[in-house]
C-alpha atoms as one frame of an Amber mdcrd trajectory, in Angstrom:
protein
   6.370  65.719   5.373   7.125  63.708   8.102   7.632  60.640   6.211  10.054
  62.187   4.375  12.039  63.879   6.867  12.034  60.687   8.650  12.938  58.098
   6.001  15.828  61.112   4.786  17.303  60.891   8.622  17.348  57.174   8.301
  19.314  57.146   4.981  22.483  59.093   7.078  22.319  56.306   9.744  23.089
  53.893   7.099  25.793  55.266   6.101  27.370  56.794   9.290  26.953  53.266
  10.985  28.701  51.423   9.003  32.423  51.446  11.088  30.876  50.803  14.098
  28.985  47.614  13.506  31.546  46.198  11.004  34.197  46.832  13.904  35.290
  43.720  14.482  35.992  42.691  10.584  37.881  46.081  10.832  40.095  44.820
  13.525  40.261  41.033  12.274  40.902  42.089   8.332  42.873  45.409   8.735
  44.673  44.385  11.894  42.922  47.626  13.917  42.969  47.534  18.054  40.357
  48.054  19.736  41.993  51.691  20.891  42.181  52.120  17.059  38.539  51.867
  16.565  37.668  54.299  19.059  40.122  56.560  17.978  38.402  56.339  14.344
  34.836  56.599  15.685  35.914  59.488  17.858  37.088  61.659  14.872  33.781
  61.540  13.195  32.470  62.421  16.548  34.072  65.216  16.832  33.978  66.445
  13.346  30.387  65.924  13.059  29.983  68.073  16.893  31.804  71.150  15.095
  29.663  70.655  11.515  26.667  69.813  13.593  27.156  73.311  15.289  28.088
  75.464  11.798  25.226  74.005   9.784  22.859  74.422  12.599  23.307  78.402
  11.973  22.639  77.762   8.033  19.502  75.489   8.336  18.132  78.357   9.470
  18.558  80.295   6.653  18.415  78.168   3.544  16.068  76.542   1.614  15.553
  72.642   4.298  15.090  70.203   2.095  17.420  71.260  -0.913  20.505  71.802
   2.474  19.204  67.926   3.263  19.735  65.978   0.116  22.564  67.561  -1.151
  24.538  66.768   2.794  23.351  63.002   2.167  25.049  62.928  -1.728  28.163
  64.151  -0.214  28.224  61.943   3.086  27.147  58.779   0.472  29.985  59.947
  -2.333  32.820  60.023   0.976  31.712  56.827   1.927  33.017  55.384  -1.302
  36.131  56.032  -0.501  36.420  53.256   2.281  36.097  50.620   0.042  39.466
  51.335  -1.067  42.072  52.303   1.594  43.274  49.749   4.824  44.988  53.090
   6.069  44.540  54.187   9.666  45.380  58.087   9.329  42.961  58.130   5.505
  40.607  56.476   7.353  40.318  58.822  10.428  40.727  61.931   7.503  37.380
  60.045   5.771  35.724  60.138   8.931  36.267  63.328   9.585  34.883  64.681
   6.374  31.933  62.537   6.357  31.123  64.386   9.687  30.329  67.279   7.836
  28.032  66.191   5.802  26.245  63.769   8.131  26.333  67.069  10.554  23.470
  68.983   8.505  20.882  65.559   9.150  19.766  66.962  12.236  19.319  70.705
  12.694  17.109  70.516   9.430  14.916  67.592  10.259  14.729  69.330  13.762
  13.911  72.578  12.446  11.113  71.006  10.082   9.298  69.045  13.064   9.377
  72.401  15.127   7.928  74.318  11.978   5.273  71.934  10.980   3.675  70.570
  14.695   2.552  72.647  17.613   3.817  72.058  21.536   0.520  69.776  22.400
   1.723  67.225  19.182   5.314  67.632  19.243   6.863  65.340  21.102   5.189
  62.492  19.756   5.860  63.575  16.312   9.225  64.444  17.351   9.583  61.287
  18.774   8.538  59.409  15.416  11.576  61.334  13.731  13.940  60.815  16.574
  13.149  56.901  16.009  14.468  57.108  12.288  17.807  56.771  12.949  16.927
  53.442  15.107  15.311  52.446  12.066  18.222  53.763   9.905  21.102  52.102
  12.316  18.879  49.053  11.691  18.504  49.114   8.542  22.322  49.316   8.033
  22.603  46.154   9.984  20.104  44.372   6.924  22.260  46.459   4.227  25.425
  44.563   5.471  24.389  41.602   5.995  22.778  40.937   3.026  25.957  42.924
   1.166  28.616  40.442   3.245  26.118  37.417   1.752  26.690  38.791  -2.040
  30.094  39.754  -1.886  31.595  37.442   0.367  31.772  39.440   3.414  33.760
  42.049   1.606  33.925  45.407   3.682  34.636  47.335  -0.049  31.507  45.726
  -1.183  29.522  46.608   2.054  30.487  50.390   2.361  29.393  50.877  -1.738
  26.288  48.779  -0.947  25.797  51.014   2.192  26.060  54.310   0.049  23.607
  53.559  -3.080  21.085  52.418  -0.673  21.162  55.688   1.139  21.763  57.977
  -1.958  18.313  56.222  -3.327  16.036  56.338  -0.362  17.216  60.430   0.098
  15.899  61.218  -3.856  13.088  59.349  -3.026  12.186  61.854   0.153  13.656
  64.941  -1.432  10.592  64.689  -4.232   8.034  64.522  -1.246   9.783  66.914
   1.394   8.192  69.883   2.287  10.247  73.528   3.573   8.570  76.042   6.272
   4.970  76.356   6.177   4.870  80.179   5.218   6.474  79.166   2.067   2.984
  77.575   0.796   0.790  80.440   1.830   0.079  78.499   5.146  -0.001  80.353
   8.662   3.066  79.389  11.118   2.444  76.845  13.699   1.392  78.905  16.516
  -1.092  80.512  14.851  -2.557  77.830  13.334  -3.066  76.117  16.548  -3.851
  79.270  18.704  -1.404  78.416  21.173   1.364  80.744  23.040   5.144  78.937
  23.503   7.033  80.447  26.090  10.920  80.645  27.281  12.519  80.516  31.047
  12.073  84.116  31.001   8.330  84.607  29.607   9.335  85.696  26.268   7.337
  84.157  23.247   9.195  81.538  21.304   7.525  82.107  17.846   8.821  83.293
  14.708  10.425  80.965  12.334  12.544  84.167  10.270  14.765  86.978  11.463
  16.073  89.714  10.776  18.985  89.617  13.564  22.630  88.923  12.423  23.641
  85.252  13.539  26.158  86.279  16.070  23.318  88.237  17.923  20.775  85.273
  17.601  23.523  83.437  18.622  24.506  85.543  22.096  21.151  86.884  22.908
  19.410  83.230  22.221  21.556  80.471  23.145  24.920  81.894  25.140  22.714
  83.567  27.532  19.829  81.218  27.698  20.299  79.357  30.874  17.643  76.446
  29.870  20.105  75.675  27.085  23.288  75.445  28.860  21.369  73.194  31.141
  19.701  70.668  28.108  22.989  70.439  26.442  24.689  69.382  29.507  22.138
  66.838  30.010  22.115  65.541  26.510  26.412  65.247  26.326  25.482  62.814
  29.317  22.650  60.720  27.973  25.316  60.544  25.470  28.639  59.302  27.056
  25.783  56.575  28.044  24.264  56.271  24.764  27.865  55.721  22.817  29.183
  54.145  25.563  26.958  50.762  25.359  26.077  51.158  21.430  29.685  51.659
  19.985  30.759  48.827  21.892  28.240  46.020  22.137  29.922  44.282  19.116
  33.188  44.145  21.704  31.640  43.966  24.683  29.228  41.449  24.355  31.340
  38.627  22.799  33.311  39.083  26.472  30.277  37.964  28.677  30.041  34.786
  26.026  28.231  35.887  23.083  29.568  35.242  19.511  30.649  37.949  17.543
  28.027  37.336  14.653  25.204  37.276  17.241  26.341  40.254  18.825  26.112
  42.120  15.812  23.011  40.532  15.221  21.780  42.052  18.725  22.516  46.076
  17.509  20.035  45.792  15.363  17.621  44.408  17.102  18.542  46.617  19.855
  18.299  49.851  17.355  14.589  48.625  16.674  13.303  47.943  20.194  13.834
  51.395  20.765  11.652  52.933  18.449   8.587  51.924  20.300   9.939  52.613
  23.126  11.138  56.524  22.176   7.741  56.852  20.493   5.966  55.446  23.807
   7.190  58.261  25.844   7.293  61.167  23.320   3.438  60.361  23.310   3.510
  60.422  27.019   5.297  63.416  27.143   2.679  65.315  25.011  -0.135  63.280
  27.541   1.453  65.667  30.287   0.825  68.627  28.499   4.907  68.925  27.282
   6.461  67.845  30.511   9.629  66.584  28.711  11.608  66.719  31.984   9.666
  64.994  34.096   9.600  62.263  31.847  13.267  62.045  31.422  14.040  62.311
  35.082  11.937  59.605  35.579  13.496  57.222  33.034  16.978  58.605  34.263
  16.543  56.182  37.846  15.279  53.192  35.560  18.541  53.968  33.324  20.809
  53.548  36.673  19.196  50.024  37.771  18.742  48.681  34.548  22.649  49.565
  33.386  23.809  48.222  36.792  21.913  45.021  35.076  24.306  44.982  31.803
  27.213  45.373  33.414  26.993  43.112  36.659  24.388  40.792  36.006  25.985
  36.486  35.635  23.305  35.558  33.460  23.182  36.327  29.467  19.434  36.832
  29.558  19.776  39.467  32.458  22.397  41.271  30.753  20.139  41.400  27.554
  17.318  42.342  29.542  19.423  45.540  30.805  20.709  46.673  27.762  17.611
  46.932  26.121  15.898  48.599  29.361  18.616  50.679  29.581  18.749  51.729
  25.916  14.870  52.777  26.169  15.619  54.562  29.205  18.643  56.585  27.482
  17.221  57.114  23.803  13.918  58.242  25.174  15.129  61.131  27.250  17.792
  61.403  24.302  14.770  62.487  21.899  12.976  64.525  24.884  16.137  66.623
  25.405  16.560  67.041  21.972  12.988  68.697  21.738  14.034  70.505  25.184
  16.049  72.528  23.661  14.359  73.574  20.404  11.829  75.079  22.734  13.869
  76.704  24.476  14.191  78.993  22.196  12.776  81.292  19.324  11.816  79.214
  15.741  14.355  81.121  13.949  16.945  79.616  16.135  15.660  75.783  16.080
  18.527  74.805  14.198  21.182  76.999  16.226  20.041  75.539  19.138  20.444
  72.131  17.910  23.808  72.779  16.427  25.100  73.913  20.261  23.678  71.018
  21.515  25.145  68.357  19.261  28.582  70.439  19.752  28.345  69.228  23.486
  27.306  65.819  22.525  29.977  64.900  19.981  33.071  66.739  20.741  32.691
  65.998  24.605  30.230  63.007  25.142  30.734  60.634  21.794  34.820  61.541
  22.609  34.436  60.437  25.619  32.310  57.632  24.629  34.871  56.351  22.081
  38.221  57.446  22.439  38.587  57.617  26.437  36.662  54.283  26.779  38.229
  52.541  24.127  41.521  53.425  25.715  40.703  52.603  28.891  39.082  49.142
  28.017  42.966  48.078  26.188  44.602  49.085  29.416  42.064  48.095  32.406
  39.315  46.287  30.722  35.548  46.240  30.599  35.112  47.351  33.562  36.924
  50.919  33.317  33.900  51.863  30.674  31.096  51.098  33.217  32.556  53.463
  35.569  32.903  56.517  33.194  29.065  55.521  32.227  27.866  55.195  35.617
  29.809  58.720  36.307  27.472  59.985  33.633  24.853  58.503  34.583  24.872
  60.432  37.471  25.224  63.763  35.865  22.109  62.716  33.633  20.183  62.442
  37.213  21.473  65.826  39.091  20.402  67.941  35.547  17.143  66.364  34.711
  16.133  66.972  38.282  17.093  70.886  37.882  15.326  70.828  34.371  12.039
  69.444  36.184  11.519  72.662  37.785  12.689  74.696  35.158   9.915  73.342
  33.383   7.463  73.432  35.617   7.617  77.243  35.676   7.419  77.324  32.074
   4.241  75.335  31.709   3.198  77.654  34.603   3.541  80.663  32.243   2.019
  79.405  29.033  -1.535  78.453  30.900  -1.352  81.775  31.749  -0.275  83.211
  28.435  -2.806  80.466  27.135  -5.444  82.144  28.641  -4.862  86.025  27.373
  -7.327  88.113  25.084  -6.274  87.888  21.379  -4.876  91.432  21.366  -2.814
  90.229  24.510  -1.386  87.370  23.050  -0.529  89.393  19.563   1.290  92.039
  21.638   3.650  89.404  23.421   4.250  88.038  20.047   5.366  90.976  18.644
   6.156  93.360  20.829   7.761  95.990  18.932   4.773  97.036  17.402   2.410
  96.420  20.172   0.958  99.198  22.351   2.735  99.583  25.773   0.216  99.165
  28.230  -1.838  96.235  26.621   2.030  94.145  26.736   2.678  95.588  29.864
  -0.273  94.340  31.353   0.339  90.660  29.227   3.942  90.482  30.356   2.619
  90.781  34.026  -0.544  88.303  33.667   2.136  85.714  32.457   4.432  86.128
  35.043   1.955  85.979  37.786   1.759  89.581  38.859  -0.653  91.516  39.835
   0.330  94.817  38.448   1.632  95.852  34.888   5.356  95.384  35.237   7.323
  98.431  35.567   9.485  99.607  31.804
């Protein structure tokens, strides 16, 4: 299964990178400014915030792996359609309606990692699907390159090659994907693993169907869960840093005396020294018992030194040497975050929550990324862009701090949920059929009290 859901995440990467690494051909060929390309990359940014958001509510509800293949044939089928238009305004339109498509990739592989692993495995396993699209962003790289070497460096030729790659690889998974567990006769995750997964507020996160309308799952479990708010804010940050350095290495680089060809060369490479690196401390995260903040906290100071590297640094081996620390140090947390907030609330409302978060990270941080930076880089120059990302660099360090000891109460709660009789842990799970007294006396055991809480 997670194979599959992997290699399928991977196939919408090579597609959906395709504009930003062939960038400079875009600008050379079609006569596009740099402002331009923003502008283009910023529509599918925030396209794909408000489709990530929409099809986060219906992964929840439809069949996964059916919603996943059928999102990829329509994102590879759009992507046709650049081969044949130079236009500015059809381009941004294409863009914008390959957003939707490429907006259903994550809340369902998200949802299936949340279904299928349980909190002691999950961010490692999490971490291996988070990686996918560094493997899929690099792959694109390969698919272009060896498309530009057949056709002549022909972008028409490169965005076809680009889509029957993808549409092949996704048929491939769909035969081997897998949908919730309870679907094969299997128990749901926490069961199977015996373990209690708690929110901010002590209440049990398990559950992966429901019988609530979507606009109460949506108020009662993400508009009024603080935890959320708080993750999603964090994770627009990480990426007004993340879009910030990747959509712009092809421009930036060449600047500091790099060709063109080798920095293009270097986003690949750059998309695959990540994946060890995002798998590293998913698997460290799980080694501290799920302390996904911590972890990202941590990597947010390296992030700050290591970007002050990249953009200050004489020397072209230093600046390499802080991009890639700094990309480690913003994916990682990137993929932590991203976990963050499927935990933070009920299974039923994995892909909902992921859905609100990406709506944060496109519309405001890949905008921001793109469109603001690209504009300010044509009228001040490099050095505008380093201090919107050092701006949210900052705001990545003030909310992983808060999210530190948000979690540390939560792990708090679930040793001591952990450690409840059986009937006590089936009466938080359900409460509306347990007996009053036994969750009484649960809900007050969790929360540290010595008497039954008050009704």
């Amino acid at each position: 299964m997670l194979i599959a859901t992997c290699l399928s995440y991977a196939s919408f990467y090579i597609i959906r990178q395709v504009v930003q690494d062939e960038e400079i051909p875009l600008r050379h060929q079609y006569g596009f400014t740099v402002g331009e390309i923003g502008i283009i990359l910023s529509a599918f940014g925030i396209g794909y915030g408000i489709s990530k958001f929409i099809m986060g509510f219906v992964a929840d509800r439809v069949s996964m792996k059916r919603f996943l293949i059928l999102a990829l044939y329509g994102s590879a089928i759009v992507n046709l359609f650049f081969a044949w238009t130079r236009s500015f305004g059809v381009m941004i339109v294409l863009m914008l309606i390959n957003s939707v498509f490429q907006g259903v990739g994550a809340p369902v592989c998200q949802r299936e990692v949340s279904l299928w692993f349980a909190k002691r495995s999950r961010g490692t396993a999490y971490a291996i699907w988070s990686a996918a699209h560094n493997f899929g962003a690099f792959f694109c790289v390969v698919t272009i390159e060896a498309a530009a070497a057949a056709f002549s460096g022909s972008l028409s030729a490169i965005f076809i090659t680009s889509s029957i790659v993808a549409a092949v690889i996704g048929t491939l998974m769909y035969l081997i994907n897998s949908e919730r567990p309870e679907v094969y006769g299997l128990p749901d995750i926490n069961t199977y693993s015996d373990s209690v997964e708690l929110n901010e507020n002590g209440g049990t996160t398990a559950g992966s169907v429901t019988k609530k309308s979507v606009w109460k799952v949506f108020v009662k479990d993400i508009l009024c869960n603080k935890m959320v708010w708080a993750v999603s804010l964090a994770s627009m940050s990480f990426y007004i840093c993340r879009y910030g350095i990747l959509s712009w290495i092809p421009s930036y680089l060449p600047t500091k005396g790099f060709s063109a060809n080798t920095a293009r060369w270097i986003v690949g490479e750059y998309e695959l020294f990540l994946i060890p690196a995002v798998i590293f401390f998913g698997f460290v995260s799980d080694l501290l018992k799920g302390r996904r903040a911590l972890v990202t906290f941590c990597l947010t100071i390296v992030m700050l030194g290591a970007l002050c590297l990249y953009f200050f640094a004489p020397d072209k081996a230093l600046i390499l040497v802080g991009l890639f620390i700094s990309g480690a140090c913003i994916y990682a947390p990137l993929d932590l975050v991203g976990l963050m907030v499927n935990e933070a609330v009920p299974k039923y409302a994995v892909g909902v929550s992921t859905g609100f978060m990406g709506f944060f990270q496109y519309i405001f941080g890949d905008t921001i990324a793109t469109a603001l930076i690209g504009e300010l880089v044509d009228h001040f120059g490099w050095g505008a862009s380093s201090v919107v990302i050092f701006i949210a660099g900052g705001l990545c360090f003030i909310i992983s701090l808060y999210l530190t000891y948000s979690e540390r109460h939560i792990i708090n709660m679930e040793k001591r949920a952990n450690a409840l009789t059986p009937a006590e842990k089936a009466a938080l799970e359900d409460p509306l059929s347990a007996d009053e007294d036994v969750l009484a006396a649960a809900e007050a055991k969790v929360k540290g009290s010595k008497k039954p809480l008050k009704k």
